[in-house]
Short mmCIF file of C-alpha atoms in Angstrom, two decimals:
data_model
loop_
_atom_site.label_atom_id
_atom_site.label_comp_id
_atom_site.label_asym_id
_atom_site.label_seq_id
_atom_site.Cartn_x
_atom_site.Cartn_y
_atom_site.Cartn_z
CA UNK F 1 0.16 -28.21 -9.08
CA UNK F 2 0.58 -28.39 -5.45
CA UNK F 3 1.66 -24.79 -3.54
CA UNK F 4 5.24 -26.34 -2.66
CA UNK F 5 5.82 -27.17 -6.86
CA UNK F 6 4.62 -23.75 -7.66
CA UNK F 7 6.55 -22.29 -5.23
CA UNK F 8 9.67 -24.04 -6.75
CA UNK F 9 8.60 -23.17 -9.99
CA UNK F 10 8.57 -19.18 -9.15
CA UNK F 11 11.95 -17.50 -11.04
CA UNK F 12 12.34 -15.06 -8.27
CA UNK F 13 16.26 -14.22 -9.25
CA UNK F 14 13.88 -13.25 -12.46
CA UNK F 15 11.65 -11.29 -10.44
CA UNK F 16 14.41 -9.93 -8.32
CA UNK F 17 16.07 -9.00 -11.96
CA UNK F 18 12.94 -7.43 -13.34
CA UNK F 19 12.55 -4.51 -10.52
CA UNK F 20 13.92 -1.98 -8.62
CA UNK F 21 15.09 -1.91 -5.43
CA UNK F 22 14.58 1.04 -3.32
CA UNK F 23 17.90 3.07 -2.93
CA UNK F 24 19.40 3.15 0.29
CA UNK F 25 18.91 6.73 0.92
CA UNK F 26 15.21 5.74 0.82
CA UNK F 27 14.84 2.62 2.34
CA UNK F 28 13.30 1.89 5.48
CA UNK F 29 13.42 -1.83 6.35
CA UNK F 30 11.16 -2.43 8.88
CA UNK F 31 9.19 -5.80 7.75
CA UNK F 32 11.08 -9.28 9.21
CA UNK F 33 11.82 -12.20 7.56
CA UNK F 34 8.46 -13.68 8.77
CA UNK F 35 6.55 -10.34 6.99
CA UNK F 36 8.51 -10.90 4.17
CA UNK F 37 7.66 -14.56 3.56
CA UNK F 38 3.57 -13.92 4.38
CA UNK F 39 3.44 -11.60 2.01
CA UNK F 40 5.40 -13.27 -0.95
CA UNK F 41 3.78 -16.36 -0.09
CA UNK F 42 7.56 -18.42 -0.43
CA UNK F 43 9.19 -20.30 1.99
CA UNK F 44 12.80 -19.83 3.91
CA UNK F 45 15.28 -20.96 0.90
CA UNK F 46 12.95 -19.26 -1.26
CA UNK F 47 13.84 -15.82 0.75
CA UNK F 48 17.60 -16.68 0.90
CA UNK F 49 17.38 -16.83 -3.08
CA UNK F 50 16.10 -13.30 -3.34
CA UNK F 51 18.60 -12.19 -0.84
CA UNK F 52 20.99 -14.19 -2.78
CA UNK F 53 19.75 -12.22 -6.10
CA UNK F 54 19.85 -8.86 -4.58
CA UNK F 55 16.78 -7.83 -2.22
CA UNK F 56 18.62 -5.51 0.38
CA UNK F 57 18.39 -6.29 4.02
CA UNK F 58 19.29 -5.24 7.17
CA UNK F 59 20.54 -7.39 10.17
CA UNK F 60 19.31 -6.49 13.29
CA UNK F 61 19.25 -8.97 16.13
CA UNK F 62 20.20 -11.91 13.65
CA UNK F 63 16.96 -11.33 11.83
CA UNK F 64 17.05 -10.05 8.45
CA UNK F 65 14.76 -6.85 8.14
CA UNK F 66 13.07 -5.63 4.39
CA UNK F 67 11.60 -2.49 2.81
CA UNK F 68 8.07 -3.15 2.44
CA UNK F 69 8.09 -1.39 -1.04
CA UNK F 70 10.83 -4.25 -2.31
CA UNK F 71 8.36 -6.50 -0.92
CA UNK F 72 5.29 -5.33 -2.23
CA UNK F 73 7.10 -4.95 -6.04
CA UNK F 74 8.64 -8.38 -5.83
CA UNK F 75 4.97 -10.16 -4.94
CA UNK F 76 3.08 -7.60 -7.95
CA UNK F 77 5.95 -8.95 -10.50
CA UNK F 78 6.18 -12.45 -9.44
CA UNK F 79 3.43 -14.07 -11.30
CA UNK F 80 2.15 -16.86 -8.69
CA UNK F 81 -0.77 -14.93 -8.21
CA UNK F 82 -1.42 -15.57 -4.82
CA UNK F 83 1.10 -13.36 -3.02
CA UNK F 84 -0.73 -10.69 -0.59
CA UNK F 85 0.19 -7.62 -2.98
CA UNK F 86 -1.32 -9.51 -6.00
CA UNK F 87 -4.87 -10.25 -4.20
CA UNK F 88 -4.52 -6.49 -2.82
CA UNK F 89 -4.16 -4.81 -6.05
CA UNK F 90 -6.61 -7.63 -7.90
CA UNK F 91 -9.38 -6.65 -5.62
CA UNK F 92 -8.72 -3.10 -5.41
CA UNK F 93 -8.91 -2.40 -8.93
CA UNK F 94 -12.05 -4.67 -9.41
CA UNK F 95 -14.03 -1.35 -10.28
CA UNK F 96 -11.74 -0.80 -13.00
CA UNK F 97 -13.46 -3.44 -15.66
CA UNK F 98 -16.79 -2.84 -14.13
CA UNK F 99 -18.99 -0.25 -16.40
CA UNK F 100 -17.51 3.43 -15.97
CA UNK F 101 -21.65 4.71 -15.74
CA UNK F 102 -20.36 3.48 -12.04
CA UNK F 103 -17.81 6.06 -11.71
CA UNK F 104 -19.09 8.92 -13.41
CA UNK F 105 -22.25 9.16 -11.14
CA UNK F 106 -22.54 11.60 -7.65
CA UNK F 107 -20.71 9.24 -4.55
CA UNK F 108 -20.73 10.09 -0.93
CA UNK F 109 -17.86 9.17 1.57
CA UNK F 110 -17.19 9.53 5.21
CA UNK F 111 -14.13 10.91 5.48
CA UNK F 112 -12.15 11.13 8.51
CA UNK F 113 -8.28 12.77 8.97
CA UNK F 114 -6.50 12.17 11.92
CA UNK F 115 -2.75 13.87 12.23
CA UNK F 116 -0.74 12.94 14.80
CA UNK F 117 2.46 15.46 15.64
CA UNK F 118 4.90 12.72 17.16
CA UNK F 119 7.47 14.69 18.20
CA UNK F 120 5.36 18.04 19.30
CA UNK F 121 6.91 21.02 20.66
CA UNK F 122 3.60 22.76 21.92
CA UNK F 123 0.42 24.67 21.30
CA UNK F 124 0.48 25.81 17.52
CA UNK F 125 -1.62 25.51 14.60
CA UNK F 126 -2.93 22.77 12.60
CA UNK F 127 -2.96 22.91 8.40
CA UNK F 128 -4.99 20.32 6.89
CA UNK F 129 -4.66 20.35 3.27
CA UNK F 130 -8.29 19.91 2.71
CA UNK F 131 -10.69 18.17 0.23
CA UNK F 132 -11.16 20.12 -2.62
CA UNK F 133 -13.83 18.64 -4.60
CA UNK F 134 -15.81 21.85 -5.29
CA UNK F 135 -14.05 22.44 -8.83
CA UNK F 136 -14.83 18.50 -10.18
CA UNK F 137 -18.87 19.48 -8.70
CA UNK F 138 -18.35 17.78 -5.35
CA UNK F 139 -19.26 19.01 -2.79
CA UNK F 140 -17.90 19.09 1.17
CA UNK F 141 -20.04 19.00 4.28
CA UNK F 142 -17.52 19.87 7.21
CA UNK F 143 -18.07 18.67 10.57
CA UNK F 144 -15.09 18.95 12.61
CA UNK F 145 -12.04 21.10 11.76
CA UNK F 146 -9.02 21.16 13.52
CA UNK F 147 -8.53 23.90 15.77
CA UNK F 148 -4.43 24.97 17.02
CA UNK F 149 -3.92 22.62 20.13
CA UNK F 150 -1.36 21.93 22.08
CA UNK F 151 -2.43 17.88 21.86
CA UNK F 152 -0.30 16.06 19.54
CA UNK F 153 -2.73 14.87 17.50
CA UNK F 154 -6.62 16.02 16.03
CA UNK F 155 -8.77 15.00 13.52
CA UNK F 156 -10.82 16.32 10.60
CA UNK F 157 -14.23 14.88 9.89
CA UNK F 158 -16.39 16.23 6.66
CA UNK F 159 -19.06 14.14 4.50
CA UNK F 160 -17.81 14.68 0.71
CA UNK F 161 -19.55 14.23 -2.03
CA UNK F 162 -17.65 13.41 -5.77
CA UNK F 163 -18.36 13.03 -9.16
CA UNK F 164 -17.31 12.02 -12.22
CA UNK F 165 -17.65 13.48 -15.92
CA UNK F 166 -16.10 12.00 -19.13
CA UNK F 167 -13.70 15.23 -20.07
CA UNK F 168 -10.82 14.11 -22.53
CA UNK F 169 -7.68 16.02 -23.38
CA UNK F 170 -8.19 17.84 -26.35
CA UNK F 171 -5.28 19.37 -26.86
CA UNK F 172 -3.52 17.39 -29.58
CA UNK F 173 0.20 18.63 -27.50
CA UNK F 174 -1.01 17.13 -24.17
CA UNK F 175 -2.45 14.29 -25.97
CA UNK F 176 0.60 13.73 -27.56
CA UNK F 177 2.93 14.18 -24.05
CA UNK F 178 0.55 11.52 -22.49
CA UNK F 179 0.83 9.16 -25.62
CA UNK F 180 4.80 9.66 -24.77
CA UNK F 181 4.70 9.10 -21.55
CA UNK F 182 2.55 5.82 -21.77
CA UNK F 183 4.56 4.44 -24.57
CA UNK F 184 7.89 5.07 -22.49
CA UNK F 185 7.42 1.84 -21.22
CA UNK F 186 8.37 3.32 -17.42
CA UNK F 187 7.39 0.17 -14.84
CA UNK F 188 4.49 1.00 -11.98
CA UNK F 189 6.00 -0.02 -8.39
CA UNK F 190 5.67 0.86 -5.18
CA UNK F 191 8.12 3.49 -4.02
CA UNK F 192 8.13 5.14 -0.36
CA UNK F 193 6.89 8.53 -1.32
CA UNK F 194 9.96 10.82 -0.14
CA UNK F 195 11.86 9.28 -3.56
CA UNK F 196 8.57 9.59 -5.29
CA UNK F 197 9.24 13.40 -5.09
CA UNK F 198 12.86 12.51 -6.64
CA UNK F 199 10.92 11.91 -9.98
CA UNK F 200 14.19 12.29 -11.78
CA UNK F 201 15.85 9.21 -9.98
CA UNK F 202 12.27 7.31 -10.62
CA UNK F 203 12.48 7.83 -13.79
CA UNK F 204 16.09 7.17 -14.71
CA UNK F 205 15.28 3.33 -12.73
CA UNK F 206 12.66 3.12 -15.58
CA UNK F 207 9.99 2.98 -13.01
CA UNK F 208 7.20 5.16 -12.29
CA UNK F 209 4.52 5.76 -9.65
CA UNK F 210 1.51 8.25 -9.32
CA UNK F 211 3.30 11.31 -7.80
CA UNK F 212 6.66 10.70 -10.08
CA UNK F 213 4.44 10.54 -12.84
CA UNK F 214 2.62 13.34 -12.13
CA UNK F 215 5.34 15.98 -11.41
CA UNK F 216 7.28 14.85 -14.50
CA UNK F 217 4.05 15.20 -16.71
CA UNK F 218 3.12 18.85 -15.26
CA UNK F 219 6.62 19.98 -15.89
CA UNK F 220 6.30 18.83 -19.28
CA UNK F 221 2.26 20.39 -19.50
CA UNK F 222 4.22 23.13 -18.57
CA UNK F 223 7.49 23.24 -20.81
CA UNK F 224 4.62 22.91 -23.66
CA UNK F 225 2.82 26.25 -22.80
CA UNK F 226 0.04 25.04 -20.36
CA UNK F 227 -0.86 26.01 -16.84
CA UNK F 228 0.17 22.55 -15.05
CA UNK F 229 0.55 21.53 -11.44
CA UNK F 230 0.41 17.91 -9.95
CA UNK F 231 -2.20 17.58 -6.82
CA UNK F 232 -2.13 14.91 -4.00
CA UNK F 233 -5.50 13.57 -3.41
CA UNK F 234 -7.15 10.25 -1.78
CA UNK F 235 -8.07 7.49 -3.68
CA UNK F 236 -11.04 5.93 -2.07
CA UNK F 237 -12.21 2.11 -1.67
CA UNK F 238 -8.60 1.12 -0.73
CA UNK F 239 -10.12 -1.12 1.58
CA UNK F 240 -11.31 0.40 4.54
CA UNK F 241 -7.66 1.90 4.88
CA UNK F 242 -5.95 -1.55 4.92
CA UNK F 243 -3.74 -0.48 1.99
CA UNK F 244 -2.06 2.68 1.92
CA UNK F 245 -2.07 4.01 -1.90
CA UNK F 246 -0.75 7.53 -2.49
CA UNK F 247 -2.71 9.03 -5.25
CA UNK F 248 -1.30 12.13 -7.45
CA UNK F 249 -2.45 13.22 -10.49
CA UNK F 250 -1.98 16.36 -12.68
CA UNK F 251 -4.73 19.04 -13.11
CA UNK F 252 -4.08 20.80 -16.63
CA UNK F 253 -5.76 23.61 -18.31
CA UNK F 254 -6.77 22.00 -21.42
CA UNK F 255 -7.43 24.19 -24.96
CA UNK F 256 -10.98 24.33 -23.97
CA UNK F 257 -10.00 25.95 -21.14
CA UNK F 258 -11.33 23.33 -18.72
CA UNK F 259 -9.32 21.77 -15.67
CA UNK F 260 -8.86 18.24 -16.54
CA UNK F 261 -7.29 15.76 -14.70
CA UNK F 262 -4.63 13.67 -15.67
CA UNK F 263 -3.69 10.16 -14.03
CA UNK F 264 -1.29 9.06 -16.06
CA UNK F 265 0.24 6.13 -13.75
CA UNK F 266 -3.29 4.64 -12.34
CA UNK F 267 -3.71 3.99 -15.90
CA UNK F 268 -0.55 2.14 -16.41
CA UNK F 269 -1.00 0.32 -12.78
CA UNK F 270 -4.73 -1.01 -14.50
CA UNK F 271 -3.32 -1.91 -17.67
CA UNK F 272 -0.58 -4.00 -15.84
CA UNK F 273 -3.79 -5.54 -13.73
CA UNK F 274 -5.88 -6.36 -16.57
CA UNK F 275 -6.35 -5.99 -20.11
CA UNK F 276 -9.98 -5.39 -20.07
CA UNK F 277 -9.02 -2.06 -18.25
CA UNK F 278 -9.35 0.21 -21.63
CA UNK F 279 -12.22 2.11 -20.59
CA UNK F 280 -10.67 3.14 -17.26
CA UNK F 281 -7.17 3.84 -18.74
CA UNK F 282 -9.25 6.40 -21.12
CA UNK F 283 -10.70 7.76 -18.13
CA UNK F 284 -7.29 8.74 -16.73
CA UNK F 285 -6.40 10.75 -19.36
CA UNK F 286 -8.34 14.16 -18.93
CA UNK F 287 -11.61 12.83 -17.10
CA UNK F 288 -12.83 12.37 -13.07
CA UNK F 289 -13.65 10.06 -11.62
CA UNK F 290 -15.90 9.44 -8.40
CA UNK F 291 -13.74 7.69 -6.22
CA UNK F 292 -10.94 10.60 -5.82
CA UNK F 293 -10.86 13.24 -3.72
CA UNK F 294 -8.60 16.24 -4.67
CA UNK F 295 -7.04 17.82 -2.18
CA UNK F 296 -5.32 21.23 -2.04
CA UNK F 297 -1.72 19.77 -1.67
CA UNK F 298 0.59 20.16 -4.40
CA UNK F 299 2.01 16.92 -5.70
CA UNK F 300 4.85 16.29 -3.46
CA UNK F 301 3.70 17.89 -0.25
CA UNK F 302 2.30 16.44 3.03
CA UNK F 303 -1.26 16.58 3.89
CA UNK F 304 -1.07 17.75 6.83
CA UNK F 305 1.67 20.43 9.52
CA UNK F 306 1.80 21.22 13.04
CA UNK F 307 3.49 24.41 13.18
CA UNK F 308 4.85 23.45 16.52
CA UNK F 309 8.55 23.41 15.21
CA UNK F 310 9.20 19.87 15.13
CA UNK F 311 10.91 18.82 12.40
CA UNK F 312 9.70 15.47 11.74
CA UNK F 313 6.62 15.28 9.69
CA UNK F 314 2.98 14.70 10.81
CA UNK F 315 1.41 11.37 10.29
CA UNK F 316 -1.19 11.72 8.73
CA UNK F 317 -4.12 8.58 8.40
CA UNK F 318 -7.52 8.85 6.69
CA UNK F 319 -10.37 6.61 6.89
CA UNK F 320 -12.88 7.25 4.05
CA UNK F 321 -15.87 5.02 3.82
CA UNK F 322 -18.11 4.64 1.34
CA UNK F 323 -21.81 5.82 3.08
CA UNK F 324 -24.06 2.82 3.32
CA UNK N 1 -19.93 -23.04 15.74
CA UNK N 2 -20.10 -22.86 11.85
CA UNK N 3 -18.15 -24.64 9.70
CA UNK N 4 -17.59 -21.29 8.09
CA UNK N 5 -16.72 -19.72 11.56
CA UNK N 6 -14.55 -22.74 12.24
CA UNK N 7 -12.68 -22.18 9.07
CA UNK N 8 -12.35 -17.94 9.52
CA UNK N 9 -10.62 -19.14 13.50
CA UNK N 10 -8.19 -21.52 11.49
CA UNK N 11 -6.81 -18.76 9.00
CA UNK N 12 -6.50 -16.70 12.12
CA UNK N 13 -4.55 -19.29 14.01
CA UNK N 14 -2.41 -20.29 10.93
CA UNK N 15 -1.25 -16.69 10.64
CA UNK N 16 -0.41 -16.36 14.50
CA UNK N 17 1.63 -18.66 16.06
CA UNK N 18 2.20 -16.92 19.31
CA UNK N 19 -1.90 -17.34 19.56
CA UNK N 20 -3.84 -21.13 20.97
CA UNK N 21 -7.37 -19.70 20.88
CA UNK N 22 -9.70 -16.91 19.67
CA UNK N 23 -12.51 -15.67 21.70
CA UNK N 24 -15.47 -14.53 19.70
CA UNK N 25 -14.69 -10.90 21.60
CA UNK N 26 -10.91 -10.62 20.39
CA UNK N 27 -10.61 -7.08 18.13
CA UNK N 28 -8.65 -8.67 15.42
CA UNK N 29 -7.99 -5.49 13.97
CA UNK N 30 -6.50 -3.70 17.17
CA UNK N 31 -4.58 -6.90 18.31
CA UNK N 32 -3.10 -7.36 14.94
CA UNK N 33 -4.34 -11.07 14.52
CA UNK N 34 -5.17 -9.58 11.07
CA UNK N 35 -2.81 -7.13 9.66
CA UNK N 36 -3.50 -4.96 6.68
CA UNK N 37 -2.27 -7.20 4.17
CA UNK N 38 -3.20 -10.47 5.44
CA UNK N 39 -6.81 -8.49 5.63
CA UNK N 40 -6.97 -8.60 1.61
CA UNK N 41 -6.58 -12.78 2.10
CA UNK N 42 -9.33 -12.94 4.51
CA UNK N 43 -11.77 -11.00 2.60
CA UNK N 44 -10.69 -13.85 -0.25
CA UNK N 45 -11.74 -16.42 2.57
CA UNK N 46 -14.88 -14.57 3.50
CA UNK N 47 -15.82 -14.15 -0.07
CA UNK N 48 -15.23 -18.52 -1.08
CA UNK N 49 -17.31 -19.51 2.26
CA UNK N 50 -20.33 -17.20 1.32
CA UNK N 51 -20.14 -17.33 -2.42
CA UNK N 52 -20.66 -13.50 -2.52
CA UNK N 53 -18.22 -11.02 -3.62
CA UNK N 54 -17.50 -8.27 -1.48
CA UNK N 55 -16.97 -4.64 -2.81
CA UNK N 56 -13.65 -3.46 -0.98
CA UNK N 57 -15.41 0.00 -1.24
CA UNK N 58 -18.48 -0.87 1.06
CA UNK N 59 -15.91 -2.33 3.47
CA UNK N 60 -16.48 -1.29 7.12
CA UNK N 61 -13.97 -2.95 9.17
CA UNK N 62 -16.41 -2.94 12.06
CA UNK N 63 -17.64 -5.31 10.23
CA UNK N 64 -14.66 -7.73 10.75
CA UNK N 65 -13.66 -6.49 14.45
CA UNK N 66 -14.76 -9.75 16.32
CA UNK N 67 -15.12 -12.96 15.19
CA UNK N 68 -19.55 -12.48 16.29
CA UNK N 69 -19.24 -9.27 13.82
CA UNK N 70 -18.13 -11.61 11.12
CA UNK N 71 -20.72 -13.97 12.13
CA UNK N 72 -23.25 -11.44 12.32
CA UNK N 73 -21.98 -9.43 8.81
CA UNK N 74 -21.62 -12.59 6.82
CA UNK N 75 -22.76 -16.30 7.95
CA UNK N 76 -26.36 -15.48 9.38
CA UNK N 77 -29.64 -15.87 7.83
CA UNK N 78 -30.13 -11.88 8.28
CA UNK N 79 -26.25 -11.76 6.33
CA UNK N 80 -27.11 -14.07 3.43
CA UNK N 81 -30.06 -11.94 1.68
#
């Protein structure tokens, strides 16, 4: 079939149907129509059809402008299979039908922070909200810290090491949440991560995402008697930084009375991917894994603060490579 | 000039129509020629003209700076071990 017929062929008022748009309050459309139609791989009347079925825009200077979570969850659902979030999210969970031996053995990474203040009042402190491997037996070589500056940005450098070990729930209860959860049918998309804190609003749109997932699965930990809290970490391998993927998960004390480690939605995001995934989904559910790093930031916080009194939030960017 | 070079220059060009050449020095990370997303297509590219798969975890993206890194990284003798 030749790309024009398959592009014909593509239902996107289905697609358009089958997801959620990102509520205005949340939206940020900064991708053009030219974005839009490199990354969904479709063509001008192909665009006007989603618009016509739905995707919000903005009109600024007679070009139409797009939230680049709308995007990204239109190309995952569409099905053509060669849109630019399908090839991102087919090659970045490649690992996740390879053996798990892989993931469960010791794994170094470079891994670099820098925070940028971009609206800094001044000299004042830096918080990183560190890696915090130590309690999964990592371990975390610091080089450079960042010391309070009156420079409106600085950077973090550390070698960290990870690890992986095969832990399962064994708590029939938090077994039994996750088996709820899972079998809730909630959709995986893309959503910009203020809303993701909203996970009430995430949920009620039947959709979920790792730090919705996560804070709605520690309150219910919780509800059921456990010591719960969702954690912000870095998933590593996302490559080199091209591809910006929050990770959250939910650290639990289990019956045993072991910290384990819950991603609940990276499981559903691999099972989407691929079916051959069952390993890795099993892995989500109490175990770690080598290519997270935990950090100390609860599940809906920022990384990173300048206590300079601004009150627009630091950017924070990391590059983590894999050492070679 | 490869044919596999030749053929890494043409996705560039396709995706930027503003642009009528590409010096072997360009950064094609820092001048955008390849933006994040478009980066997970090229790596597709690089991957059908060597035959190799690449591990998006070993990634360095000094590695795919310059159009002589590329060269250097993935079409030389040294590159195809």
């Amino acid at each position: 079939m030749s790309l024009q017929a398959a592009s014909a062929s593509t239902h996107w008022e289905k697609v358009a149907e089958s997801i959620e748009f990102v509520p205005a309050e949340y939206s940020h459309k900064t991708q053009p129509d030219t974005a839009a139609r490199e990354m969904l791989r479709c063509d001008q009347t192909e665009l006007d059809r989603l618009v016509d079925a739905g995707l919000p825009f903005e009109d600024r200077a007679g070009v139409r402008h797009f939230d680049v979570n709308d995007l990204y969850n239109l190309g995952m659902y569409s099905g053509k299979g060669n849109t630019q979030p399908e090839l991102a999210f087919r090659m970045l969970f490649r690992f996740a039908t390879k053996s798990m031996d892989d993931l469960l053995r010791d794994k170094t990474w470079d891994f670099r922070v820098r925070m940028d203040c971009v609206d800094c009042r001044g000299e004042a402190p830096w918080r990183l909200e560190a890696p915090d491997v130590e309690r999964f037996g990592g371990r975390v070589v610091v080089h450079q810290v960042i010391e309070p500056s009156a420079a409106s940005s600085g950077e973090y450098s550390a070698t960290v090491t990870t690890t992986g070990a095969r832990t399962p729930l064994v708590a029939p209860r938090l077994r039994s949440l996750v088996r709820d959860y899972l079998d809730a049918g909630y959709r995986w998309q893309m959503v910009p991560i203020a809303m993701q804190a909203d996970q009430e609003l995430v949920h009620k749109l039947g959709a979920t995402s790792c730090i919705a997932a996560s804070l709605l699965l520690a309150q219910q930990f919780r509800a059921a008697g456990y010591a719960a809290e969702a954690k912000r970490g870095w998933f590593c391998g996302v490559l080199g930084g091209a591809l910006d993927l929050p990770h959250a998960c939910v650290e639990v004390t289990d019956d045993d009375g072991s910290v384990k480690t819950v991603d609940i939605a990276k499981a559903q995001l691999a099972a989407r991917l691929s079916s051959d995934t069952g390993d890795f989904q099993d892995l989500c559910q109490g175990s770690t894994y080598n290519k997270v790093i935990p950090s100390t930031a609860s599940g809906n916080a920022s990384f990173g603060y300048h206590d300079c009194g601004s009150p627009v939030p630091v950017q924070v960017r990391a590059d983590i490579r894999s050492t070679r | 000039m490869t044919d596999q070079l030749r053929a890494v220059r043409e996705f560039i060009l396709e995706r930027n129509s503003t642009m009528d050449t590409v010096s072997d020095d360009l950064d094609l990370i820092d001048s955008r020629a390849i933006n994040s997303l478009a980066f997970v297509e090229f790596i597709f590219l690089l991957e059908e003209l060597t035959g190799d798969s690449i591990d998006p975890e070993d990634l360095d993206l000094d590695d795919f700076r310059t159009l002589k890194a590329i060269e250097a990284r993935f079409f030389t003798q040294e590159a195809v071990r």
